[in-house]
Short mmCIF file of C-alpha atoms in Angstrom, two decimals:
data_model
loop_
_atom_site.label_atom_id
_atom_site.label_comp_id
_atom_site.label_asym_id
_atom_site.label_seq_id
_atom_site.Cartn_x
_atom_site.Cartn_y
_atom_site.Cartn_z
CA MET A 10 -4.12 12.33 -7.43
CA PRO A 11 -6.25 9.14 -7.42
CA ARG A 12 -9.05 8.80 -4.66
CA PRO A 13 -8.05 6.72 -1.64
CA THR A 14 -9.49 3.16 -1.43
CA ALA A 15 -11.74 1.81 1.39
CA ALA A 16 -8.71 -0.03 2.81
CA GLN A 17 -6.44 3.39 2.92
CA LEU A 18 -9.10 5.16 4.51
CA ALA A 19 -9.76 2.59 7.30
CA TYR A 20 -6.30 1.88 8.05
CA GLY A 21 -5.30 5.67 8.06
CA SER A 22 -8.53 6.24 10.24
CA ALA A 23 -7.67 3.40 12.62
CA THR A 24 -3.77 4.73 12.77
CA VAL A 25 -4.71 8.18 13.89
CA VAL A 26 -7.09 6.86 16.59
CA PHE A 27 -4.74 4.46 18.10
CA ALA A 28 -1.79 6.88 17.72
CA THR A 29 -3.49 9.61 19.49
CA VAL A 30 -4.96 7.56 22.35
CA ALA A 31 -1.59 5.76 22.88
CA MET A 32 0.44 9.14 22.69
CA LEU A 33 -2.05 10.98 25.02
CA LEU A 34 -1.74 7.87 27.50
CA LEU A 35 1.99 7.70 27.29
CA SER A 36 2.89 11.62 27.66
CA ARG A 37 0.16 12.07 30.32
CA THR A 38 -0.16 15.77 28.85
CA THR A 39 -2.65 18.13 30.10
CA THR A 40 -1.91 21.39 28.20
CA GLY A 41 -3.71 22.40 24.93
CA LEU A 42 -0.58 22.86 23.15
CA GLY A 43 0.68 19.16 23.95
CA VAL A 44 -2.55 17.65 22.98
CA ALA A 45 -2.78 19.68 19.78
CA LEU A 46 0.91 18.67 18.88
CA ILE A 47 0.01 14.97 19.40
CA GLY A 48 -2.91 15.43 17.12
CA VAL A 49 -0.80 16.71 14.31
CA VAL A 50 1.43 14.31 14.81
CA ALA A 51 -1.16 11.51 14.68
CA LEU A 52 -2.43 12.90 11.51
CA ALA A 53 0.52 12.93 9.75
CA LEU A 54 1.30 9.23 10.97
CA GLY A 55 -2.14 8.29 9.68
CA LEU A 56 -1.59 9.92 6.27
CA LEU A 57 1.73 8.29 6.02
CA VAL A 58 0.23 4.72 6.64
CA ALA A 59 -2.72 5.31 4.23
CA MET A 60 -0.48 6.55 1.45
CA THR A 61 2.17 3.66 1.61
CA LEU A 62 -0.64 1.11 1.27
CA PRO A 63 -0.31 -0.33 -2.25
CA THR A 64 -3.44 0.44 -4.45
CA PRO A 65 -4.99 -2.41 -6.24
CA ALA A 66 -3.83 -1.25 -9.69
CA ALA A 67 -0.17 -1.52 -8.35
CA ARG A 68 -0.78 -5.01 -7.12
CA ARG A 69 -2.38 -6.11 -10.47
CA ALA A 70 0.64 -4.58 -12.14
CA ALA A 71 3.13 -6.35 -9.80
CA TYR A 72 1.57 -9.80 -10.53
CA ASP A 73 -0.02 -10.51 -13.98
CA PRO A 74 -0.46 -14.24 -14.51
CA ALA A 75 -1.10 -13.49 -18.21
CA ALA A 76 2.25 -11.77 -18.52
CA ARG A 77 4.66 -14.80 -19.57
CA PRO A 78 8.47 -14.17 -20.56
CA PRO A 79 9.13 -14.13 -24.19
CA VAL A 80 9.71 -17.50 -25.98
CA PRO A 81 13.00 -17.97 -27.36
CA ALA A 82 13.27 -17.86 -31.11
CA GLU A 83 14.70 -21.28 -31.12
CA ARG A 84 11.77 -22.80 -29.48
CA ARG A 85 9.32 -20.98 -31.35
CA GLU A 86 10.72 -22.21 -34.58
CA HIS A 87 10.94 -26.01 -33.25
CA SER A 88 6.98 -25.64 -32.20
CA LEU A 89 6.10 -24.44 -35.55
CA ARG A 90 7.78 -27.25 -37.38
CA ARG A 91 5.59 -29.79 -35.63
#
């Protein structure tokens, strides 16, 4: 498994923090079980966000300016005759 990038760590961590605070404020839970459940859900959400971010290699493979469509044989022969 590849190492996570800095962006993945940052987005995942921010998601965990903000999701935890938002869920705690919205649920107004006071029990230990409720807080633990919210923490687990926030961690799962942060992991999901971090793993769905595209990696730099995937972005490079998706857009490669050096990769051009193949030239048809007719055009190749025509350009060689000049």
